[in-house]
Coordinates of C-alpha atoms in Angstrom, one line a residue:
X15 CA 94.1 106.7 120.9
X16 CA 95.0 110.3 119.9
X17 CA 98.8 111.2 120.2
X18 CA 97.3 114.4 121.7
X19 CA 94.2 115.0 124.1
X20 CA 91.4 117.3 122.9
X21 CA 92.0 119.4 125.8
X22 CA 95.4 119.9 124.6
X23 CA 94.6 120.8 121.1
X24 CA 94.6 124.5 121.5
X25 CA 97.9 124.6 123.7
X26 CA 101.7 126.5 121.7
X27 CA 102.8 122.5 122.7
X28 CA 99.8 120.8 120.7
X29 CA 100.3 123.3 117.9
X30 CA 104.3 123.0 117.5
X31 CA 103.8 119.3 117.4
X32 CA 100.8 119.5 114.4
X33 CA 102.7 121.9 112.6
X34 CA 106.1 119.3 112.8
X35 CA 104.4 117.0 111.6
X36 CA 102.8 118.6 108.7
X37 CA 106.1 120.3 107.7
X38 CA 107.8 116.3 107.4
X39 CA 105.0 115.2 105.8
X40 CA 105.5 118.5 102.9
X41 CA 109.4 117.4 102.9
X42 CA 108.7 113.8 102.3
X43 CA 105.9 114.6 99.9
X44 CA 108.3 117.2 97.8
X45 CA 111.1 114.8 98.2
X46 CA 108.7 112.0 96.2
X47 CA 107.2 114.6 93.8
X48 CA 110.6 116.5 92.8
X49 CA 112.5 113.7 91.1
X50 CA 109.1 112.7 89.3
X51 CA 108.7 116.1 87.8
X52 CA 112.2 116.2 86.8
X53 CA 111.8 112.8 84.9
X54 CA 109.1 114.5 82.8
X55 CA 110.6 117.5 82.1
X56 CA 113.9 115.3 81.0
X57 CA 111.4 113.0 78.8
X58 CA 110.5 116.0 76.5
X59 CA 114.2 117.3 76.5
X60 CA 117.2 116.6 74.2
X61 CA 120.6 116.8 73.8
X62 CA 120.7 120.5 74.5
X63 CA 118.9 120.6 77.7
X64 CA 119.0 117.1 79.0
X65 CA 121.7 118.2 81.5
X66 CA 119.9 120.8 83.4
X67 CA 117.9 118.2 85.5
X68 CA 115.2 120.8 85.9
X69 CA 111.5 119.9 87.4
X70 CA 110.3 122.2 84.3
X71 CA 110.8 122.8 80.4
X72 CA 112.1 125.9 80.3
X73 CA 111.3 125.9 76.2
X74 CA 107.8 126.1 77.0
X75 CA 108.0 129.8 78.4
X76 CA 111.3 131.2 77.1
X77 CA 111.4 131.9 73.1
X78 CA 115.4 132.3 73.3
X79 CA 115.3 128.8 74.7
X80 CA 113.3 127.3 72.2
X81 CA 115.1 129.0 69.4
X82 CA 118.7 127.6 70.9
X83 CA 117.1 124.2 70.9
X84 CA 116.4 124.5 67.3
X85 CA 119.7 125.4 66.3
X86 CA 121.3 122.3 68.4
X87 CA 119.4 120.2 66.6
X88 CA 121.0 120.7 63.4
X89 CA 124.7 120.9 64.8
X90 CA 126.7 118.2 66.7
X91 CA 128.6 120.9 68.9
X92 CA 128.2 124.9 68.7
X93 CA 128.7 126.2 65.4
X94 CA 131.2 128.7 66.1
X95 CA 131.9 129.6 62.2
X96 CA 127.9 130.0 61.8
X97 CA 128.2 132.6 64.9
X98 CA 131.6 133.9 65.8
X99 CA 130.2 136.5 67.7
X100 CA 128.9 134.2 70.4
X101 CA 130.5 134.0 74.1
X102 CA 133.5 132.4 74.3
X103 CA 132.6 129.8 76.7
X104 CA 130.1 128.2 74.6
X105 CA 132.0 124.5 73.6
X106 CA 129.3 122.6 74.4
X107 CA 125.9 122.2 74.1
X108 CA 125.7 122.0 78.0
X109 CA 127.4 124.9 78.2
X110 CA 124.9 127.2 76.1
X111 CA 122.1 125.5 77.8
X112 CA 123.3 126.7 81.2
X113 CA 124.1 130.1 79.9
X114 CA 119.8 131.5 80.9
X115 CA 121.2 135.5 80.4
X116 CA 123.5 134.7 77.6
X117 CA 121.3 133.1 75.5
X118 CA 118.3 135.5 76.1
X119 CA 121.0 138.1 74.6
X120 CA 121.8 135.8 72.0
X121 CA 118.3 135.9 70.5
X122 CA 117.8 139.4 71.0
X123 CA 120.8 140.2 68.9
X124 CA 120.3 137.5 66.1
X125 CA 116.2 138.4 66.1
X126 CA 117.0 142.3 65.5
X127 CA 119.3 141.1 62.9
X128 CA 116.9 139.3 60.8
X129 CA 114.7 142.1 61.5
X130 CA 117.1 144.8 60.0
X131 CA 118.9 142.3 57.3
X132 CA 119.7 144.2 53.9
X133 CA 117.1 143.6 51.1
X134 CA 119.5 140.6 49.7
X135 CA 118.8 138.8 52.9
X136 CA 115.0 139.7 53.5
X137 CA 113.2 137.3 55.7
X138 CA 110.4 137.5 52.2
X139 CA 112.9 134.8 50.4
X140 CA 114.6 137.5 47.8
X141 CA 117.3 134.8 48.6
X142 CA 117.9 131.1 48.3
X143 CA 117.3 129.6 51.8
X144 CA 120.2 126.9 53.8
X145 CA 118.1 124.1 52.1
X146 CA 118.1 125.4 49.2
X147 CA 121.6 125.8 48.8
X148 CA 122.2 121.9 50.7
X149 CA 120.1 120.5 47.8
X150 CA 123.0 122.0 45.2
X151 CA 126.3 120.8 46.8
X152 CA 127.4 117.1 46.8
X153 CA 127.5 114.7 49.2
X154 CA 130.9 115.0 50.3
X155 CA 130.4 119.1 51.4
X156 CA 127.4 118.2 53.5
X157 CA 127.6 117.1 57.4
X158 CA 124.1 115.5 58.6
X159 CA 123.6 115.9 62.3
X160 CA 121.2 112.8 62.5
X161 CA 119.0 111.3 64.8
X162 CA 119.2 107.9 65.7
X163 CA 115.2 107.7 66.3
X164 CA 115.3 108.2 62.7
X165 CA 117.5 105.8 61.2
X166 CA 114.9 102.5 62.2
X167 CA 112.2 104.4 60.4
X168 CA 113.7 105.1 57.2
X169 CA 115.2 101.5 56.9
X170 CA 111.7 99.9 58.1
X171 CA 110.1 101.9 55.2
X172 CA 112.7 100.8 52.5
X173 CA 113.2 97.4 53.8
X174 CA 110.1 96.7 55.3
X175 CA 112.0 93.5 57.0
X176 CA 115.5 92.8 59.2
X177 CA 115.9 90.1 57.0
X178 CA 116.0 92.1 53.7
X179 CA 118.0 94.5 55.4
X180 CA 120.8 91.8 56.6
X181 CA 121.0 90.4 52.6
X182 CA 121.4 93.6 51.4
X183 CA 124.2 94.8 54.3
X184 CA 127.2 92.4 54.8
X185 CA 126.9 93.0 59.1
X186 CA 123.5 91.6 59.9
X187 CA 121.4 92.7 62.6
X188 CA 118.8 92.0 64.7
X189 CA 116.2 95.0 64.9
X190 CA 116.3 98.3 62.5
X191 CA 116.8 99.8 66.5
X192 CA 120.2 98.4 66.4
X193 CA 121.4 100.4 63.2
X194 CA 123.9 103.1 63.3
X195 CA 125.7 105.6 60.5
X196 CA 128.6 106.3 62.9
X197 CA 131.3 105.0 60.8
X198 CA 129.3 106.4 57.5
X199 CA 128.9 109.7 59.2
X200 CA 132.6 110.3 59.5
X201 CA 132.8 109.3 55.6
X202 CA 134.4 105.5 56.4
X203 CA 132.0 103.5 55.0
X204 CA 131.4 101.8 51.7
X205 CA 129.3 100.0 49.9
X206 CA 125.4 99.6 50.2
X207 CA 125.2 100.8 53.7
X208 CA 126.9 103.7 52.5
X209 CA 124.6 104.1 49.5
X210 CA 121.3 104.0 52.1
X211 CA 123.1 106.1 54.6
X212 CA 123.9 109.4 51.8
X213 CA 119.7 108.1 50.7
X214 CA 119.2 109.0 54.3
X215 CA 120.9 112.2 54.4
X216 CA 119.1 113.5 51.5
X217 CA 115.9 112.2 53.1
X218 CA 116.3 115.3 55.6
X219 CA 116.7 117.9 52.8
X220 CA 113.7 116.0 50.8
X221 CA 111.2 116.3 53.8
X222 CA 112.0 119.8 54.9
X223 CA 111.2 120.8 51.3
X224 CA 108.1 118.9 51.0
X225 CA 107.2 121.2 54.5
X226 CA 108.3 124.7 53.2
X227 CA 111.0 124.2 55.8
X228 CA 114.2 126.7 56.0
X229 CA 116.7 124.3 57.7
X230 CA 117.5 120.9 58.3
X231 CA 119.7 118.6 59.6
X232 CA 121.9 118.9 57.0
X233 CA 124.4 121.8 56.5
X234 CA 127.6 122.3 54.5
X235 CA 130.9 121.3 56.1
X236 CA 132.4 124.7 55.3
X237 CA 129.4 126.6 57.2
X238 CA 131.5 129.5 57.7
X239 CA 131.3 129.9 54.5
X240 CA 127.3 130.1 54.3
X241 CA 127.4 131.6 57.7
X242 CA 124.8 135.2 57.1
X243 CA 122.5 132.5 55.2
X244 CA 122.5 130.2 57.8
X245 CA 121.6 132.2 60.6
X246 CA 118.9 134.1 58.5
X247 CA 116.9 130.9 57.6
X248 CA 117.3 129.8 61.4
X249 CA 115.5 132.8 62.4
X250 CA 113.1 132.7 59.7
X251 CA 112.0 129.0 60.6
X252 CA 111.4 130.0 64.3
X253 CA 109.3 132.6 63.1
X254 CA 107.0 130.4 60.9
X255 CA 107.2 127.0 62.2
X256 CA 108.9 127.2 66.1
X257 CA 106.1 126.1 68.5
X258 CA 105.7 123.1 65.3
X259 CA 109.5 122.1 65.6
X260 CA 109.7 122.3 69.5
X261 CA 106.2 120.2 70.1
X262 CA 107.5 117.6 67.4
X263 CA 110.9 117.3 69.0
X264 CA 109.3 117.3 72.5
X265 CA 107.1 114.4 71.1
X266 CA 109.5 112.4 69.6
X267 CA 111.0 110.5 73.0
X268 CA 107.2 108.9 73.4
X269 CA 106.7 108.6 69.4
X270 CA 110.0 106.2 70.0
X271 CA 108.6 104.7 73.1
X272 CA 105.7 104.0 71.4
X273 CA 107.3 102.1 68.8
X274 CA 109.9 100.6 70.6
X275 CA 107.7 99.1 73.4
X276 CA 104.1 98.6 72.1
X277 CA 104.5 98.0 68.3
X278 CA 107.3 95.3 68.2
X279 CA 105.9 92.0 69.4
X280 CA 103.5 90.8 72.0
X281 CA 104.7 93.1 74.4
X282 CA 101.7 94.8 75.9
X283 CA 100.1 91.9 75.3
X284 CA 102.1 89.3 77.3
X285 CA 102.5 92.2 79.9
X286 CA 98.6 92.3 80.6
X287 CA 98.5 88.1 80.7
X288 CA 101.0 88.0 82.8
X289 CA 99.6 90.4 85.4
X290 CA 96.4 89.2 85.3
X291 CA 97.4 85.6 85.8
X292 CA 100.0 86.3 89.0
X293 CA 96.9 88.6 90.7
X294 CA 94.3 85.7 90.3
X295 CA 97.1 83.0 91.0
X296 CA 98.2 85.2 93.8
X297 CA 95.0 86.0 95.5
X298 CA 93.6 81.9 94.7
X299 CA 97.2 80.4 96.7
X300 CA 97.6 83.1 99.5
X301 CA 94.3 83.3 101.3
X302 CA 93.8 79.9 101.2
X303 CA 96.7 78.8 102.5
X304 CA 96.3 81.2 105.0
X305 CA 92.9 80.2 105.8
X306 CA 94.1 76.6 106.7
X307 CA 96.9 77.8 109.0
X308 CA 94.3 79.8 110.8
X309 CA 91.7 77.9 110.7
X310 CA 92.9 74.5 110.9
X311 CA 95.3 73.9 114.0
X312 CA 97.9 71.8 112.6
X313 CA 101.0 70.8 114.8
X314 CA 103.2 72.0 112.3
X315 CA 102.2 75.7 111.8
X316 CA 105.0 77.5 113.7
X317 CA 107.1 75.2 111.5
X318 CA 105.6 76.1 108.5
X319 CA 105.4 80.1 109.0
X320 CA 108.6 79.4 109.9
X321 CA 109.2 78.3 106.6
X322 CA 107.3 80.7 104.7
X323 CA 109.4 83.6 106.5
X324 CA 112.5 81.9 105.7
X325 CA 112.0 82.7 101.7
X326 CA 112.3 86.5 102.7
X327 CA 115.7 85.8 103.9
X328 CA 117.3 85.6 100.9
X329 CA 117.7 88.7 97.9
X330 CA 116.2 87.1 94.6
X331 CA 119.7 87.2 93.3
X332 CA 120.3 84.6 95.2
X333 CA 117.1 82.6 94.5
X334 CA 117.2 83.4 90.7
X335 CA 120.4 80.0 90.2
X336 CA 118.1 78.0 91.8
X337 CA 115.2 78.4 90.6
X338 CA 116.0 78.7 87.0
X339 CA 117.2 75.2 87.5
X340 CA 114.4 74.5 88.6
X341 CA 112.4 75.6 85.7
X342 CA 114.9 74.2 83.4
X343 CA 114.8 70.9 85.0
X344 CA 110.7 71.2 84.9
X345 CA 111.0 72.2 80.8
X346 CA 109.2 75.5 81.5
X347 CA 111.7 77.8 80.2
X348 CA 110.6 80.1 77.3
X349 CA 106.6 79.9 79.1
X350 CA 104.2 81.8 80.5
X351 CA 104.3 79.4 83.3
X352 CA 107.7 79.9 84.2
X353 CA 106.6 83.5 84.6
X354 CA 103.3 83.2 87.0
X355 CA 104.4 80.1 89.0
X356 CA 107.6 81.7 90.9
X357 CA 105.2 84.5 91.9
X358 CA 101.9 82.3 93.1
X359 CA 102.8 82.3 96.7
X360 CA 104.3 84.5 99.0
X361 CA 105.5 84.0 102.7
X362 CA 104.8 87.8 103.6
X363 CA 101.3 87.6 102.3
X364 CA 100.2 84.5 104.0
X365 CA 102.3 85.4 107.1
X366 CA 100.0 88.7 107.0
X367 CA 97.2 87.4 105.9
X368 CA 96.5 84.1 108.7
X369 CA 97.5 87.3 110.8
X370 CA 94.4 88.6 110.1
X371 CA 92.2 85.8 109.9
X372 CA 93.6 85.4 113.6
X373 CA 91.6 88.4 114.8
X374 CA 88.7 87.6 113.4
X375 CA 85.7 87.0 115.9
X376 CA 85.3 83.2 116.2
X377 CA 81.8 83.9 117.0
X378 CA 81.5 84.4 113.3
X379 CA 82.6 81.0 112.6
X380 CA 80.6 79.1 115.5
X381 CA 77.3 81.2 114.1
X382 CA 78.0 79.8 110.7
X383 CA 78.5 76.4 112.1
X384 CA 75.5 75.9 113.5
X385 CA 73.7 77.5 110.7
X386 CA 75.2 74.5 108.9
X387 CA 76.9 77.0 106.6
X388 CA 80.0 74.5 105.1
X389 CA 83.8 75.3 105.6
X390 CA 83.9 76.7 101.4
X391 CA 80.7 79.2 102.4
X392 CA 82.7 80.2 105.9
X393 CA 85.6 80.9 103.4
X394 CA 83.9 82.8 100.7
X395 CA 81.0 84.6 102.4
X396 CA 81.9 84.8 105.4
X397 CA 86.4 85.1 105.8
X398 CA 87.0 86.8 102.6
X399 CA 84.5 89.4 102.8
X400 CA 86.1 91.1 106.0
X401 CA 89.5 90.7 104.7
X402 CA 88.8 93.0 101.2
X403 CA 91.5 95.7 102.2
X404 CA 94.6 93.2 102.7
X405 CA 93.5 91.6 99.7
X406 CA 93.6 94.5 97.6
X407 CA 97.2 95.2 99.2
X408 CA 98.4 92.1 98.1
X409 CA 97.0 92.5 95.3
X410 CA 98.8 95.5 94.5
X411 CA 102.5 94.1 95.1
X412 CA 101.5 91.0 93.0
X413 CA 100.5 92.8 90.4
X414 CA 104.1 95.5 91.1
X415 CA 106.3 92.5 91.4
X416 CA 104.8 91.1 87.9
X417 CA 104.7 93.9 85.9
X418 CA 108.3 95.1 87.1
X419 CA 110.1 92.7 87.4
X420 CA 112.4 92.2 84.6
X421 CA 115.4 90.0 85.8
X422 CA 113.1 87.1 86.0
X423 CA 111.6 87.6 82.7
X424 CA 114.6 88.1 80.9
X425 CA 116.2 84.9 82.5
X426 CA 113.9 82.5 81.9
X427 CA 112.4 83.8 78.3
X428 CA 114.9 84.2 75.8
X429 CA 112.4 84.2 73.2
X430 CA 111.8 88.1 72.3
X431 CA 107.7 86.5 71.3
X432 CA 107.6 86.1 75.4
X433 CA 109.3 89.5 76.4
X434 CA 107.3 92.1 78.8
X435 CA 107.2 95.7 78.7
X436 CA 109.8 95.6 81.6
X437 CA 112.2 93.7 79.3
X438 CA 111.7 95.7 76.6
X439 CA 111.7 98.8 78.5
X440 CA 115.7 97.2 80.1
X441 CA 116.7 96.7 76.4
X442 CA 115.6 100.6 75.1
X443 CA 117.8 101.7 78.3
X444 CA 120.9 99.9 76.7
X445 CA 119.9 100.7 73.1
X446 CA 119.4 104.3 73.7
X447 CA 121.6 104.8 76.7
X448 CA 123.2 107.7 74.7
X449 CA 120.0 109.1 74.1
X450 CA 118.6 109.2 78.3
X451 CA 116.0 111.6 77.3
X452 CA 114.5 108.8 75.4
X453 CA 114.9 106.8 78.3
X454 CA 113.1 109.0 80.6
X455 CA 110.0 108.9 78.5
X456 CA 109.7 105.4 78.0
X457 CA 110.1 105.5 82.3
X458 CA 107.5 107.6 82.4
X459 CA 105.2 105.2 80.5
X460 CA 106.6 102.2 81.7
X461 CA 105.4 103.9 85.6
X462 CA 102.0 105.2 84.7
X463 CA 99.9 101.9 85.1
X464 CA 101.5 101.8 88.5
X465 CA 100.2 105.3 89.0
X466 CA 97.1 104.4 88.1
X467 CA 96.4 101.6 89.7
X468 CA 97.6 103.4 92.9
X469 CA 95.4 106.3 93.0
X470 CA 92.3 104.3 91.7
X471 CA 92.5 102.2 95.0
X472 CA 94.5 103.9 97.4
X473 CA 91.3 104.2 99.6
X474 CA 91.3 100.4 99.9
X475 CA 95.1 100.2 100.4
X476 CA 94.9 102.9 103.2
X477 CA 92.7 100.5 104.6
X478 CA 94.5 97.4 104.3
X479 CA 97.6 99.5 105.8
X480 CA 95.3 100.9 108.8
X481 CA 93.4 97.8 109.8
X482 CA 95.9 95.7 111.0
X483 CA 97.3 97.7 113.1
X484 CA 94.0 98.9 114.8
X485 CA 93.2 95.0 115.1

């Protein structure tokens, strides 16, 4: 029944209702939407502009932005030798990034420069660029502002193996992701990590040679010093290669993501399996032990849906002591099964579904009878049929509650071979935690298959939510 009559429709009441309504629904749909956007925008950000927690990258539109963000990449904190003129309240990174109107006149100042440098300082290369000069000092007058996505690349491709890398370092480790130069950064380390990590810093200065770059991540400790130098070759790489740096930083979160979450073990793989399996197991157990609570009048049913209801009771902290016990005592640990078999039935679903079967005409059931149709044909051809839309629902939250759900995994699968994307995707979150635009990206993966899956049936989940309460 309509909330309000069509000969109300057209009445200021009618109309102030309609338009209350669709104004909550905007809120609630803006208040879903907002955070989303703002996760994208984070997962192409970085250090400089990760703290804006803006719905959009402002890089994308604003040149002064984009050449900021390519001078923070090459300097810890702001260089204040490199540009003494700058505002005084610029100490951070965070700081700069929220300055819009200072760094807009920032640009405009260092970009006429360039334009108007003295012939000894052309933009035409009359002069020695900052990489130039980098690939002339020793190691002990540089400073490398690295990035950590970088150090598991250059050890994979000298090492090729953890294990080669743990006989050649005295601290072993267990992933090339776990690797940091902190210690060698600040000139305290020794030895052959050392050695690699001064191989790594030159690394930067080889590449950006090899691309006709200007600048790289490493600059002279006394940049005051090269300061006019500095700030010329800046300019001169946004000129020539900007939009390149700024897509190829934006990139790098997923690049990571990609190799952190679908190129290191059976991930994906065991992610798929395991979905797959807890959907089929999930829509085998529910329906039919739903069917037989219908169908069947057993003395015990109140009893039993009593039962069933009872599970939901409890918050799966509670359940996860017990029930790895359980799967210990059973020697399923370290198993696919001890995945899927937690997740087969649910109370909610067969509470919901023998709900369901309830209002189904038992005319239906009496035709089939005497059609001598047997109680497997009533089941398939006849039950499941009409029930499509609540299957597809519970469908859905099996398939959520598998590919999600990372506690579990983790708990019962200590081997890394059995590990899901979720696990994987809880591990990058600690690994990188100092890194959160990283973390946003793989987020952002991780929660588009749930997307997906959403949108491709939401017309049969719409269903399954409006049926039962029109029944």
């Amino acid at each position: 029944m309509a909330v309000v009559l069509e000969s109300e429709r057209r009445s200021w009441k009618a109309r102030f209702f309609h338009a209350t309504i669709y104004c909550i629904l905007a809120i609630g749909a803006v208040t879903m939407a907002y955070p989303f956007a703002v996760m994208i925008a984070a997962s192409f950000s970085s250090g400089y502009d990760y703290e804006r927690h803006s719905p959009v990258v402002r890089a994308l539109f604003d040149p002064s932005d984009r050449y900021m963000r390519s001078v923070a990449t090459c300097f810890k904190s702001f260089p204040r030798a490199v540009f003494p003129d700058a505002p005084e309240g610029w100490t951070t990174w965070t700081a700069v990034a929220a300055d819009r109107d200072g760094v807009r006149s920032f640009y405009e100042r260092e970009r006429a420069a360039y334009d108007h440098a003295p012939v000894a300082y052309d933009r035409h290369g009359l002069v020695d660029d900052i990489v130039a000069t980098v690939r002339g000092l020793p190691d002990e007058a540089l400073v490398c502002n690295y990035d950590a996505r970088d150090v598991s690349r250059f050890l994979e491709a000298k090492y090729g193996t953890v294990e080669k890398l743990n006989a050649a370092w005295p601290v072993p480790h267990r992933s090339f992701f776990d690797v940091s130069f902190t210690a060698e950064s600040r000139g305290r380390g020794e030895g052959a990590k050392m050695a690699d990590y001064r191989e790594f810093v030159r690394s930067y200065v080889d590449r950006a040679e090899r691309r006709g770059d200007h600048v790289s991540r490493v600059m002279p400790k006394d940049a005051g010093e090269y300061a006019l130098r500095i700030r010329h070759s800046f300019m001169r790489q946004f000129r020539e290669h900007g939009w390149r740096d700024f897509l190829e930083g934006a990139l790098a979160n997923y690049r990571l993501v990609g190799d952190y979450l679908f190129l290191r073990g059976r991930a994906f793989a065991n992610t798929i399996l395991l979905v797959v399996l807890s959907v089929l197991a999930s829509l085998t157990v529910n329906p039919l032990a739903a069917y037989a609570l219908s169908r069947f009048k057993l003395r015990s049913t109140e009893w039993i849906l009593l039962f069933l209801l009872a599970t939901m009771a409890f918050p799966a902290a509670v359940t996860a002591i017990p029930g790895f016990l359980l799967i210990r005592d059973l020697g399923l640990l370290n198993t696919f099964a001890a995945l899927v078999l937690p997740t087969v039935a649910s109370g909610m679903s067969i509470f919901i579904l023998k709900g369901f079967f309830d209002a189904l005409p038992r005319e239906l059931y009496e035709a089939a009878a005497i059609d001598g149709a047997g109680e497997w044909t009533v089941f398939l051809r006849i039950t499941l049929p009409m029930t499509t839309p609540i299957l597809a629902v519970n469908a859905l939250n099996s398939f959520i509650h598998a590919y999600s759900s990372w506690e579990w995994a983790f708990l019962v699968c200590q081997k890394e071979s059995h590990w899901t994307l979720a696990v994987w995707m809880y591990q990058m979150s600690q690994t990188f935690s100092h890194q959160p635009w990283c973390v946003m990206a793989g987020f952002v993966v991780v929660s588009l298959p749930t997307a997906i899956v959403f949108l491709v049936c939401q017309k049969v989940i719409l269903r399954g939510i409006v049926l039962p309460s029109m029944k």
